[in-house]
Short mmCIF file of C-alpha atoms and ligand atoms in Angstrom, two decimals:
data_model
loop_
_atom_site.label_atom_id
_atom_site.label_comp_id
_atom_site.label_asym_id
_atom_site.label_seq_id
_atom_site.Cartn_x
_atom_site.Cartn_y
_atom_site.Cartn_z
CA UNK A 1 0.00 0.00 0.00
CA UNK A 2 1.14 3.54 -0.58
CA UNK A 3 1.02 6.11 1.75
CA UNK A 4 0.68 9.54 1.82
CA UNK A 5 4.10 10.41 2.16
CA UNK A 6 5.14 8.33 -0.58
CA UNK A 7 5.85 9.84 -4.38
CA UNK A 8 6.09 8.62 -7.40
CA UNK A 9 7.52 10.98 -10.55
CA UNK A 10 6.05 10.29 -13.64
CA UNK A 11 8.70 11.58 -16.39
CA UNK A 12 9.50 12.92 -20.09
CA UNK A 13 5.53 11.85 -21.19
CA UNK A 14 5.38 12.79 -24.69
CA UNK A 15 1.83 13.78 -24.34
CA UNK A 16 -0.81 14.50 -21.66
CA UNK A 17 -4.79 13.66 -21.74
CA UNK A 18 -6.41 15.45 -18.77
CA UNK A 19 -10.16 13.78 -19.40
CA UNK A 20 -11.52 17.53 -19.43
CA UNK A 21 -14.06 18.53 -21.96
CA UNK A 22 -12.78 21.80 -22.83
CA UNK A 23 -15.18 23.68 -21.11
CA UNK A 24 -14.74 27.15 -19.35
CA UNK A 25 -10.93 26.57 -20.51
CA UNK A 26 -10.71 23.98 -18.99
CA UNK A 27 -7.14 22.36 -20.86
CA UNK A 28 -8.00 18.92 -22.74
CA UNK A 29 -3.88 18.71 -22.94
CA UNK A 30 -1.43 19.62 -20.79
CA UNK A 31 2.32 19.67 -22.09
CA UNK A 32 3.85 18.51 -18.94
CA UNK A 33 6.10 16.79 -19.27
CA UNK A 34 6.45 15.25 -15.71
CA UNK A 35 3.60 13.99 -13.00
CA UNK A 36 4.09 13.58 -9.22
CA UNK A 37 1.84 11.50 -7.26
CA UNK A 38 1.66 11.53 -3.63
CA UNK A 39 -0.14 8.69 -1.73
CA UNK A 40 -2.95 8.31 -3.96
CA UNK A 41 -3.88 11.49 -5.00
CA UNK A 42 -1.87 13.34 -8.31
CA UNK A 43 -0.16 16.32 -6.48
CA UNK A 44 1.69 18.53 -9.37
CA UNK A 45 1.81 18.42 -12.85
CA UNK A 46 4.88 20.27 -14.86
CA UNK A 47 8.37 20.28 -15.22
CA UNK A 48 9.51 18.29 -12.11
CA UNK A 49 12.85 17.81 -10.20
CA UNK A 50 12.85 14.46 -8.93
CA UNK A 51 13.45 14.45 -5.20
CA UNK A 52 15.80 11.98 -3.43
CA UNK A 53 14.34 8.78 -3.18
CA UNK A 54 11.24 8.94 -5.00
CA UNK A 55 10.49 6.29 -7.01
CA UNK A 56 9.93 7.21 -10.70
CA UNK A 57 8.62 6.17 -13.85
CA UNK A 58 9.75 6.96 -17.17
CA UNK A 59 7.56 7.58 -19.59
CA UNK A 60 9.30 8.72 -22.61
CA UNK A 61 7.88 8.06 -26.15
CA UNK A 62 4.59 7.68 -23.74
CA UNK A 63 1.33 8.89 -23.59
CA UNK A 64 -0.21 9.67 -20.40
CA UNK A 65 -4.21 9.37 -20.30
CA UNK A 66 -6.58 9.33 -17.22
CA UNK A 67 -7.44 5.67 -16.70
CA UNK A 68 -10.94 4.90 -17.94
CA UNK A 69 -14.22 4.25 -16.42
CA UNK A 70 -16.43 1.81 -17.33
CA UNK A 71 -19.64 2.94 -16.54
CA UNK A 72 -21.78 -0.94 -17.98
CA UNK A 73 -20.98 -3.95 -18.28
CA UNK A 74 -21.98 -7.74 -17.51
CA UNK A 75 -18.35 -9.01 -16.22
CA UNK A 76 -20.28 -13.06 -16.23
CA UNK A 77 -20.73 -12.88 -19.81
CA UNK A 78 -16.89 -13.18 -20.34
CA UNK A 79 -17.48 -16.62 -20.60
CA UNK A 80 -20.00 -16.41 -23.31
CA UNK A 81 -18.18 -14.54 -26.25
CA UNK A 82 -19.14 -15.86 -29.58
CA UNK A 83 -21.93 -17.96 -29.33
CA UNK A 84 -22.52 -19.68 -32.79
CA UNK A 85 -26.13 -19.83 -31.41
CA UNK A 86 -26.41 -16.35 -30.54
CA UNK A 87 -24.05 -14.71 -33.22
CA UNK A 88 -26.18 -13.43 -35.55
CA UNK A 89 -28.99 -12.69 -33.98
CA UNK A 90 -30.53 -8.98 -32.67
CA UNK A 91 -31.39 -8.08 -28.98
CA UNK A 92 -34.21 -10.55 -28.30
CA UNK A 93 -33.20 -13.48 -29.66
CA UNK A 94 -29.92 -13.01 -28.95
CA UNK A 95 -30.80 -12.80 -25.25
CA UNK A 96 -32.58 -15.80 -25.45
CA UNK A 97 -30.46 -17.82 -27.31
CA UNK A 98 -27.05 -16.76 -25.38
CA UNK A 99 -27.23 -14.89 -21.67
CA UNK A 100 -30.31 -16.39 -20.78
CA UNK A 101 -29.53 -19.94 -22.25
CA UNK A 102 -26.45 -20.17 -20.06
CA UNK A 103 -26.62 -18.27 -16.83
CA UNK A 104 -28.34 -21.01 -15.05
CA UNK A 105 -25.21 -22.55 -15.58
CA UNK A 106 -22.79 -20.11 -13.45
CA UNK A 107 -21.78 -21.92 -10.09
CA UNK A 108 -19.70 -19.63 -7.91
CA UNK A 109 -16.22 -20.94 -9.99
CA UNK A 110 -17.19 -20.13 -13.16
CA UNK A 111 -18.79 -16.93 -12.31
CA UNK A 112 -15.66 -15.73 -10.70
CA UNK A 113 -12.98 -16.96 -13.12
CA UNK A 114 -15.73 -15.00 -15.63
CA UNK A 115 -15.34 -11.59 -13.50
CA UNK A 116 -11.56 -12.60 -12.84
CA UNK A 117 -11.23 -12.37 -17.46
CA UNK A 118 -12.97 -10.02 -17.67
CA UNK A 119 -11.74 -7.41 -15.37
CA UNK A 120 -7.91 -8.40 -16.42
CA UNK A 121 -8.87 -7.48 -19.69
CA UNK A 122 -10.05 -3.93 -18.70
CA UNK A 123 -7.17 -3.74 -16.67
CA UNK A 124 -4.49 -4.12 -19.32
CA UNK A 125 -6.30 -1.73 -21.69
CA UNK A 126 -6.07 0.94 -19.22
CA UNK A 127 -9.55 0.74 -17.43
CA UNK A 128 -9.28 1.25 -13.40
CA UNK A 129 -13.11 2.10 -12.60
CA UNK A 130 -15.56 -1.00 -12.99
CA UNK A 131 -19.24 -0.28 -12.79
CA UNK A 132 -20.95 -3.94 -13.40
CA UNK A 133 -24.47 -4.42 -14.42
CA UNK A 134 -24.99 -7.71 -12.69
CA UNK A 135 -28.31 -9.54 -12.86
CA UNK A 136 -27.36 -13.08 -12.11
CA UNK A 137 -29.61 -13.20 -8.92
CA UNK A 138 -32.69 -15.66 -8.23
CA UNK A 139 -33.94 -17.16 -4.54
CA UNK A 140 -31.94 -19.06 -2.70
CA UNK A 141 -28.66 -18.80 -4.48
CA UNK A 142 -26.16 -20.85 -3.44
CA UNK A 143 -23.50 -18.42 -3.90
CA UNK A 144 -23.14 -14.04 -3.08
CA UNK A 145 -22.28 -13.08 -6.70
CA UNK A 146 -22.13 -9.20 -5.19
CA UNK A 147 -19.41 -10.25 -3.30
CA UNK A 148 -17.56 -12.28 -5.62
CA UNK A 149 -16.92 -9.07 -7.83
CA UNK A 150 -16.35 -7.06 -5.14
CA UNK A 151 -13.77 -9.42 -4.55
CA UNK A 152 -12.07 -9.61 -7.10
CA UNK A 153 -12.08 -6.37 -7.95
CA UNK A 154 -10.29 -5.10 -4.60
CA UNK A 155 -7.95 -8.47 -5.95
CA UNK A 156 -6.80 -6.57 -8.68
CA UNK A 157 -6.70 -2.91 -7.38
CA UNK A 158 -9.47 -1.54 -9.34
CA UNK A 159 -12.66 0.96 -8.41
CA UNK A 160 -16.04 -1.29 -8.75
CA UNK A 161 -19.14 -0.14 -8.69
CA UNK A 162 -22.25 -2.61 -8.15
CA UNK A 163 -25.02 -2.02 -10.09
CA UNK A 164 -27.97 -4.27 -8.51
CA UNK A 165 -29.36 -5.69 -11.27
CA UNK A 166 -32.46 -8.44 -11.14
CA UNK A 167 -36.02 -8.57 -11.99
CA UNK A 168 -39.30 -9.16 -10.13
CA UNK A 169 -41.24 -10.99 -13.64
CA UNK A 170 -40.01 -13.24 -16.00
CA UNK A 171 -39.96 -11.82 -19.37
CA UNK A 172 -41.69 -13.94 -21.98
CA UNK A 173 -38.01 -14.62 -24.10
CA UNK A 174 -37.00 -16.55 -20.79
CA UNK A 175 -40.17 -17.95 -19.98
CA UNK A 176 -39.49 -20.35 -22.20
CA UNK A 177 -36.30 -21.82 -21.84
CA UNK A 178 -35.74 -24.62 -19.49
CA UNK A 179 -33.37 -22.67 -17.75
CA UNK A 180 -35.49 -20.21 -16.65
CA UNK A 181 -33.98 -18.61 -13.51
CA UNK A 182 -37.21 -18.02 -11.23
CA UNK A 183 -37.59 -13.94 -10.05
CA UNK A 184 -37.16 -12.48 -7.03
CA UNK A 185 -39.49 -11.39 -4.82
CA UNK A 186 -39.10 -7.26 -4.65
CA UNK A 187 -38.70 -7.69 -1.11
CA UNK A 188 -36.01 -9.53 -1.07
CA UNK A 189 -34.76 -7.48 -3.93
CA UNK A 190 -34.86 -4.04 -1.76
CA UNK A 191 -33.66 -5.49 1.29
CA UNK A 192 -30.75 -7.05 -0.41
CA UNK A 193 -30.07 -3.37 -1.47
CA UNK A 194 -29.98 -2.23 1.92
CA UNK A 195 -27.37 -4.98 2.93
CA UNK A 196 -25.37 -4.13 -0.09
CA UNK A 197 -25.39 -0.18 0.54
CA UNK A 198 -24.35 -1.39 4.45
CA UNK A 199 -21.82 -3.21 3.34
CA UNK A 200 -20.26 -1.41 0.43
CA UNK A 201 -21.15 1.51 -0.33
CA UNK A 202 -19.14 4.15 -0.04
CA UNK A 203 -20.25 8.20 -1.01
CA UNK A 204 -16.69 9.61 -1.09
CA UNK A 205 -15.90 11.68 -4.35
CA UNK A 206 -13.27 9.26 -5.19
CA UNK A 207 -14.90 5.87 -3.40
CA UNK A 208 -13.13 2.77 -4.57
CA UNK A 209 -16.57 0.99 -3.77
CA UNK A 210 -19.93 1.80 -4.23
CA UNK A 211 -23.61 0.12 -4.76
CA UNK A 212 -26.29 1.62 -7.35
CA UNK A 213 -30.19 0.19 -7.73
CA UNK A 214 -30.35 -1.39 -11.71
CA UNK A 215 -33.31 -3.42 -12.25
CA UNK A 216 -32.11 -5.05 -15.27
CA UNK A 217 -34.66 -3.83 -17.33
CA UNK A 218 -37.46 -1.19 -16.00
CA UNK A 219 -39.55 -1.44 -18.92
CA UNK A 220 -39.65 -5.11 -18.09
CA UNK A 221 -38.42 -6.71 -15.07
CA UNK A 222 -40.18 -4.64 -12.69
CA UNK A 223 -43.57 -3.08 -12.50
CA UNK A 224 -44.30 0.78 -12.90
CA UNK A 225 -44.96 0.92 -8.37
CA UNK A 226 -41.75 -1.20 -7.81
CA UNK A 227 -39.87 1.54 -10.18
CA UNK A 228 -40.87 4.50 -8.12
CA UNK A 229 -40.54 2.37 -5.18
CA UNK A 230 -36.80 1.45 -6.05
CA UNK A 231 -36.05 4.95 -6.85
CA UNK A 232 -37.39 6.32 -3.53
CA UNK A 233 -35.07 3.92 -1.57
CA UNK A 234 -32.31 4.73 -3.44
CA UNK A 235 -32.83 8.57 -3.12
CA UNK A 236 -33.18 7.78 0.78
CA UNK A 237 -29.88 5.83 0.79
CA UNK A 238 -27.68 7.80 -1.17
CA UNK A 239 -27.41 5.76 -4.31
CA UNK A 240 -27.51 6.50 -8.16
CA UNK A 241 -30.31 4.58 -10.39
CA UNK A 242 -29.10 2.53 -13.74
CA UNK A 243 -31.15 0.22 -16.00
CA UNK A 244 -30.96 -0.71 -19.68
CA UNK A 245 -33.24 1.40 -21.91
CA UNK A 246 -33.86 1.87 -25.39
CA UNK A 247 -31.31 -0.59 -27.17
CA UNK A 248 -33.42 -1.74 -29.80
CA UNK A 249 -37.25 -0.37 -31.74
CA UNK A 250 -39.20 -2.83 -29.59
CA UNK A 251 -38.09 -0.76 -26.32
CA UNK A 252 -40.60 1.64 -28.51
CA UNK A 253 -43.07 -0.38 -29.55
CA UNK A 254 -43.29 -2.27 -25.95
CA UNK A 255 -43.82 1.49 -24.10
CA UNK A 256 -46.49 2.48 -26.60
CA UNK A 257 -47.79 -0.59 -26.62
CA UNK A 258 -47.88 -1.22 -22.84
CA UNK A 259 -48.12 1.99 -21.28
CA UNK A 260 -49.24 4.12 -24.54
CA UNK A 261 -45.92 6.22 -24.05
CA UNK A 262 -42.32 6.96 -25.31
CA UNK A 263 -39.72 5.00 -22.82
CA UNK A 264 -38.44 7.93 -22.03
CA UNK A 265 -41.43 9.70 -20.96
CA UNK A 266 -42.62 6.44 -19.24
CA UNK A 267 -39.50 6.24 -16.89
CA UNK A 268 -40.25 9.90 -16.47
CA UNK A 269 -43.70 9.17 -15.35
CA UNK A 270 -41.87 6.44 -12.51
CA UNK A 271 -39.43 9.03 -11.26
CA UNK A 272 -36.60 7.58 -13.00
CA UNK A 273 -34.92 10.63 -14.74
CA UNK A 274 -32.72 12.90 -13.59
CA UNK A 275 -28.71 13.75 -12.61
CA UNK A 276 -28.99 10.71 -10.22
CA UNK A 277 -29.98 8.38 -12.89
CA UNK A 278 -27.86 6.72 -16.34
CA UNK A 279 -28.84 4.40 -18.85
CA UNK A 280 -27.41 1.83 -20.96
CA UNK A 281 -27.52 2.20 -24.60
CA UNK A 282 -30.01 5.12 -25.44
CA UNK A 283 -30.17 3.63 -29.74
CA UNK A 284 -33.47 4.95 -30.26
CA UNK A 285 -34.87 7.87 -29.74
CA UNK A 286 -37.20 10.50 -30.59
CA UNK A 287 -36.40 14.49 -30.45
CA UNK A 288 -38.60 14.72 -27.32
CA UNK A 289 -37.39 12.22 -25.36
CA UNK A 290 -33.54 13.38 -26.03
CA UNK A 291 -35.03 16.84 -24.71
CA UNK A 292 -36.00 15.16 -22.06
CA UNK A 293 -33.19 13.49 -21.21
CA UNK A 294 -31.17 16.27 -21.09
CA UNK A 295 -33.45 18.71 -19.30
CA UNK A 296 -33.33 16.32 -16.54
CA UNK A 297 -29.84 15.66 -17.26
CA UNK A 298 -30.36 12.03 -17.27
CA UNK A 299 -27.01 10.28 -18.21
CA UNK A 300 -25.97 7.76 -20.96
CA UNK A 301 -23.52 5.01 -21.24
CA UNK A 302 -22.91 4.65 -24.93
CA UNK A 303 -21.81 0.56 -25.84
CA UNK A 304 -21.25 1.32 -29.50
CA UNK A 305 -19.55 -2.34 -29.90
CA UNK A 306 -22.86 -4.20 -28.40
CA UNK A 307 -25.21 -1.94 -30.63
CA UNK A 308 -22.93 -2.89 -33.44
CA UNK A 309 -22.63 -6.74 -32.95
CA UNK A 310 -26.25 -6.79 -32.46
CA UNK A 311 -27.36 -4.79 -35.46
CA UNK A 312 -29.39 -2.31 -32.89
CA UNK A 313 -27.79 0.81 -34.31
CA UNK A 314 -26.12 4.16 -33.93
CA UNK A 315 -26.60 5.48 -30.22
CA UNK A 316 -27.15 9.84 -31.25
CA UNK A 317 -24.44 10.66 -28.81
CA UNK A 318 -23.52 14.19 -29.86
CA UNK A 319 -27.17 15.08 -30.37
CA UNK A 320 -27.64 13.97 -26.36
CA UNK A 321 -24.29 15.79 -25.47
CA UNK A 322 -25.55 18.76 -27.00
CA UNK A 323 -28.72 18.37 -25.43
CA UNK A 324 -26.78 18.71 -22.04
CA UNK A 325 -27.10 14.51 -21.57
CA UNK A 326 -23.98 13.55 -19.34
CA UNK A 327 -22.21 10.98 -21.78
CA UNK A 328 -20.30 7.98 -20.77
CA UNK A 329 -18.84 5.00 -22.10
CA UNK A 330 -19.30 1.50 -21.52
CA UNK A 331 -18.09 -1.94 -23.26
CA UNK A 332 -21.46 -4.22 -22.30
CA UNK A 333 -21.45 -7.71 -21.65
CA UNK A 334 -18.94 -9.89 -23.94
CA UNK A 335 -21.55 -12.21 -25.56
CA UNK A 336 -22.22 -9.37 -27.48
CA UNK A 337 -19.10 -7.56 -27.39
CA UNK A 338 -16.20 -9.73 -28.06
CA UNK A 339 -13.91 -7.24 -27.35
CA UNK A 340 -14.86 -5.90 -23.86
CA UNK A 341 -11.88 -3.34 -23.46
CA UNK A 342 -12.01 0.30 -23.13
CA UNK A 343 -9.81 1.27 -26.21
CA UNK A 344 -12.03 -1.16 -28.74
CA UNK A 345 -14.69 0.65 -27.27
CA UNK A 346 -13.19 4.60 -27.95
CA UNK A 347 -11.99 3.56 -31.01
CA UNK A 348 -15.32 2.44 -32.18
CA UNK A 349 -17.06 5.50 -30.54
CA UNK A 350 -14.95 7.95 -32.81
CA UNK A 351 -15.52 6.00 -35.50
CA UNK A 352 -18.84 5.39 -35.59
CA UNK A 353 -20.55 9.18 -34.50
CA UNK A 354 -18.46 10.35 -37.18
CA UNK A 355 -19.94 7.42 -39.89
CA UNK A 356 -23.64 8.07 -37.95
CA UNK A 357 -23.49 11.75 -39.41
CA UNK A 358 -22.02 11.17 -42.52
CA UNK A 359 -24.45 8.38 -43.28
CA UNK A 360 -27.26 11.46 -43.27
CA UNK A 361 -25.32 13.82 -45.65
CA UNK A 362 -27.15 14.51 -48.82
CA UNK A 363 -25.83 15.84 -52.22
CA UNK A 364 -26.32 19.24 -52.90
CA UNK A 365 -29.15 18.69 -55.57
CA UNK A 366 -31.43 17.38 -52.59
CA UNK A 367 -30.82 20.28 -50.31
CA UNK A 368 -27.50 18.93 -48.71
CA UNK A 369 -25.44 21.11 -47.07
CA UNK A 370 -22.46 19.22 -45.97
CA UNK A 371 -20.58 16.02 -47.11
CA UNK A 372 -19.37 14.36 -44.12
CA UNK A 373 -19.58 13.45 -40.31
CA UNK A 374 -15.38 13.72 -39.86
CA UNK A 375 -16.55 16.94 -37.19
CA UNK A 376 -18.90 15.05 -34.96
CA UNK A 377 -16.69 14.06 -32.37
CA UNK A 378 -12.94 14.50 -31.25
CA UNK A 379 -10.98 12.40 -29.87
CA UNK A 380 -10.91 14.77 -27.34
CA UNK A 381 -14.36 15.02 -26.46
CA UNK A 382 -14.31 10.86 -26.67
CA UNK A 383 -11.69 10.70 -23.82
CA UNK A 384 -13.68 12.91 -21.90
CA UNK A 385 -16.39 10.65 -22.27
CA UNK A 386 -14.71 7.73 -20.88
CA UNK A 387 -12.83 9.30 -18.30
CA UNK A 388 -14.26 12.27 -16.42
CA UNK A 389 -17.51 11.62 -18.30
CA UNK A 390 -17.86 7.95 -16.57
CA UNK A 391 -17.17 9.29 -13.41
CA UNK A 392 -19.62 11.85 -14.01
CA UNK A 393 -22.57 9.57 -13.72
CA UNK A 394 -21.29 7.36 -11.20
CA UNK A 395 -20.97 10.46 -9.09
CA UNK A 396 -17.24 9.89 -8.29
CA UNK A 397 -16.31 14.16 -8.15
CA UNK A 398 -12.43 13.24 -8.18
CA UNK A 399 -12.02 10.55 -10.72
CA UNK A 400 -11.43 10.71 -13.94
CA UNK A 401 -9.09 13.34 -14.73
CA UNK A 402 -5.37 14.37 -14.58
CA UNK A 403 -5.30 16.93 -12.42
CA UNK A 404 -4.00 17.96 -8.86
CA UNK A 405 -5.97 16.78 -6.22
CA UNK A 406 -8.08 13.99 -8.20
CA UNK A 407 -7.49 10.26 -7.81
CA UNK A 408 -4.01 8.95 -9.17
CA UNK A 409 -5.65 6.55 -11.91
CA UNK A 410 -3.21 6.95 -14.59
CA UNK A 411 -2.38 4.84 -17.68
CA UNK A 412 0.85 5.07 -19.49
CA UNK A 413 0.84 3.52 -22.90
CA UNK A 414 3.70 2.63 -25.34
CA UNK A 415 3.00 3.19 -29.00
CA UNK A 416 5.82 0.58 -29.83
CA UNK A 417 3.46 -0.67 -32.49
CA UNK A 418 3.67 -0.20 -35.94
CA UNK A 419 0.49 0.88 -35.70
CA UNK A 420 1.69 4.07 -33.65
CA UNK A 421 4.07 4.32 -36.34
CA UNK A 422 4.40 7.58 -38.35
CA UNK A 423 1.80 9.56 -36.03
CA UNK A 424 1.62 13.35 -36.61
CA UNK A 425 -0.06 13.53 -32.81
CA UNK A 426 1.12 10.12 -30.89
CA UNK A 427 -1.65 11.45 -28.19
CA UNK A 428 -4.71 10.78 -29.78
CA UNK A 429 -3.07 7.14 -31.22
CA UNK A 430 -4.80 4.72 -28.24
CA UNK A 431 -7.98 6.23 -29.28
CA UNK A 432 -7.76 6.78 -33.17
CA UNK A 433 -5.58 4.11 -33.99
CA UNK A 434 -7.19 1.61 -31.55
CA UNK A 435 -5.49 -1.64 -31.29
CA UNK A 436 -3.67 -2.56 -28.33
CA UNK A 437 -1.18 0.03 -27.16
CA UNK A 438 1.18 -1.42 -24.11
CA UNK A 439 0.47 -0.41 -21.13
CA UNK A 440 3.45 0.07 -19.08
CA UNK A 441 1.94 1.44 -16.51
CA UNK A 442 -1.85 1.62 -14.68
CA UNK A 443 -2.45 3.48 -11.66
CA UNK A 444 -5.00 2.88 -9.64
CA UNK A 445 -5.50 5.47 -6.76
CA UNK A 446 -1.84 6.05 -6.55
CA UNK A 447 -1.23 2.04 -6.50
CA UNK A 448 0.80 0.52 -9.70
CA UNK A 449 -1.47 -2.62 -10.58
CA UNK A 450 -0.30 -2.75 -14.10
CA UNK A 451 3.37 -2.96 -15.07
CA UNK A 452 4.37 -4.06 -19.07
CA UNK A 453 1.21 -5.66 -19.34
CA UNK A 454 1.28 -7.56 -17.06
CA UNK A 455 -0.53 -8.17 -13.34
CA UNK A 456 1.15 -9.23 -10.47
CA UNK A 457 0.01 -12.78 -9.19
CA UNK A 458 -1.85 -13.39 -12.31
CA UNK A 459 -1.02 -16.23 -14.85
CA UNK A 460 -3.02 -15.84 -18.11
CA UNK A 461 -2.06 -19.10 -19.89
CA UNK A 462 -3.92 -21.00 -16.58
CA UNK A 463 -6.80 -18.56 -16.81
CA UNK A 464 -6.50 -19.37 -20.86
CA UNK A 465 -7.26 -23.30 -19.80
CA UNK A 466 -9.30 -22.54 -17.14
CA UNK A 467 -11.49 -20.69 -19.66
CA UNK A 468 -11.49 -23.19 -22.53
CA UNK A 469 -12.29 -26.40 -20.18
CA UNK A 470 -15.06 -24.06 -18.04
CA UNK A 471 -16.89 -23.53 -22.24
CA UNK A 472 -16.35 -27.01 -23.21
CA UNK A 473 -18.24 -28.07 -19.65
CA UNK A 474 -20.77 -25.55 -20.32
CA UNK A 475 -21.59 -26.48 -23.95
CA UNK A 476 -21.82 -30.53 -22.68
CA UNK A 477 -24.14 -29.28 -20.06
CA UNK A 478 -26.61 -27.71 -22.53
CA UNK A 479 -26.40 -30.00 -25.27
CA UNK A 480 -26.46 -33.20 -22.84
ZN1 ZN B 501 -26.05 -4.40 -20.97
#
């Protein structure tokens, strides 16, 4: 453990992030070229004389970015990537066929070595804040799966954030699946809450643990009264509000059809907008409801790699920014993200808001009036997103950002690819190149848990076999 006396001297970075958004001059760069961390807080940023015996790191022909935040994900799934059955389908069959199909399956092993992959592989792409959608609950499980990825988070040195997913109904895809998982009662849901917020939660600005209320679905696990319900404890306790909303057209046609309403008005009408409050995926969307969102500042983690693998679409991020939505980033479960790391998921986001625009350009002759999306989003304004943006709407003041006095989560990457090759502007190369830049260094609240790549105590060619016999006893299970 550090402590506060201890310093570290970060030297010669090529480049700075800070995570800002450029707002009220706020730098987005900062030239550096040295940071000093003290305990586990970043104390000065500048040119630096290195005191006598301070450890330091050098960081030459690196670039320096705030580690990222994670702001969704389903950290079980890692043990579900690529389902043949489940590959091409959209949202609803794709649920059915894949996370649904399977979960049944997850004893407490598999289930952790699942979290244990997945977090290692946000880990080495620079990722120190976790914030898991978890919804593998049902009565009278044999195992705490909240305090398995607690676990081994706090294992690996990284920030988690719960979010308490589970549903009070069976929805009609599972219903019919002989692996059904049976509800809980919402009892039992809230009170679990309560013992998780006990337990956990922690309100500091730069908490390394914390507990939010995330139904998995409000438009269908719950009813309307348990939503306002759940949202009143969670005001009472201190604790932010998360659900999936919107992924796919029948999130539209389900509201209208159900409750004669947009989704966004209905979880309006169930108190669950607002600054306390951020939802998964946000693909489809009328102009009123991304009013509404952002007049209640409502936030948004954007999966752009889920929405793609499963055909759902373009999330209209800049059109929610704009509307003063708090944006965030999030890699989503990997059965439908096989690539659940934080710099396949920026690279994609830069990407694909710039194709999103383009792809509504018009030629002149039909009233056009400009060619291309290439000025819809920075790279900038996309590290913002998953940095100071994710801590944002997990309410964590002083993460996210390089700056004096916020948390010490740093990455340092090397662009010793040839893919980093020839850059004009090595500092935007993790997000506009993408790939996989080394990391030679993550930070996480002044604590080195990365170094070269690697972890300590961690030995990826066991969790590689581990992996491989835990899908081959999986796939005999439901085909026997
Ligand atoms: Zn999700």
């Amino acid at each position: 453990m550090t402590t506060n006396t201890t310093t570290t001297l970060i030297r010669n970075a090529t480049a700075i992030m800070t995570g800002g958004d450029g707002r009220q001059g706020e730098a987005t760069r900062l030239a550096g070229p040295d940071i000093r961390l003290r305990g586990d807080t970043i104390e000065a940023i500048g040119a630096l004389t290195p005191r006598p015996g301070e450890t330091t790191v050098d960081a030459s022909d690196c670039v320096v970015y705030p580690a990222w935040v994670n702001t969704h994900h389903h950290l079980f799934q890692s043990l579900l990537k690529g389902d043949p059955g489940g590959l091409n389908a959209s949202l609803t069959p794709w649920l059915a066929a894949t996370p649904y199909r399977f979960r049944a399956l997850f004893d407490e092993r598999r289930f952790r070595l699942a979290a244990r992959i997945g977090l290692i592989e946000l880990a080495r792409s620079g990722c120190a804040s976790v914030a898991d959608h978890n919804y593998l609950y049902y009565p009278d499980m044999p195992f705490d799966s909240s305090g398995i990825l607690f676990e081994e988070a706090d294992r690996l040195g990284l920030r988690f954030v719960l979010l308490r997913g589970g549903a009070t109904r069976t929805r009609q895809l599972e219903a019919e699946l002989p692996s059904a998982l049976r509800p809980e009662s919402f009892d039992h849901y809230l009170a679990d809450i309560e013992r998780l917020a006990a337990r956990y939660h922690d309100d500091s600005a730069r908490a390394m643990q914390r507990v939010a209320v995330a139904p998995t679905t409000v438009l269908y696990s719950i009813s309307p009264q348990e939503m306002r319900e759940s949202a009143a404890l969670a005001r009472r306790l201190g604790l932010r509000l998360h659900s999936h909303l919107s992924e796919t057209v029948s999130y539209q046609d389900s509201a209208r059809a159900m409750h004669g309403m947009s989704p966004v008005a209905f979880c309006g009408e169930n108190d669950w907008l607002g600054p306390d409050v951020w939802y998964a995926h946000l693909v489809k969307l009328d102009a009123d409801e991304i009013a509404l969102l952002g007049e209640t500042r409502t936030g948004l983690a954007h999966c752009p790699q889920s929405n793609g693998r499963l055909g759902s679409g373009i999330c209209p991020v800049t059109e929610l920014a704009a509307a003063g939505v708090p944006v965030s980033i999030g890699v989503d479960g990997a059965a439908s993200n096989e690539a659940a790391d934080m710099i396949s998921e920026v690279h994609m986001t830069w990407l694909a808001q710039r194709a999103r625009v383009g792809m509504v350009a018009q030629p002149a002759y039909r009233g056009g009036q400009f060619e291309g999306g290439a000025h819809a989003a920075s790279v900038e304004e996309v590290i913002h997103w998953g940095t100071a943006g994710g801590a944002n709407v997990l309410g964590l003041g002083e993460v996210g950002r390089i700056a004096p006095g916020y948390s010490a989560d740093l990455a340092i990457y090397k662009l010793d690819d040839p893919r980093y090759f020839g850059l004009h502007d090595p500092a935007i190369g993790p997000v506009a190149s993408g790939g996989r830049p080394s990391l030679k260094a993550l930070f996480s609240a002044g604590q080195r848990i990365v170094t070269d790549d690697a972890l300590p105590d961690v030995d990826l060619a066991e969790i590689a076999h581990e992996a491989r016999a835990a899908v081959k006893a999986m796939l005999d299970q439901v085909q026997g």
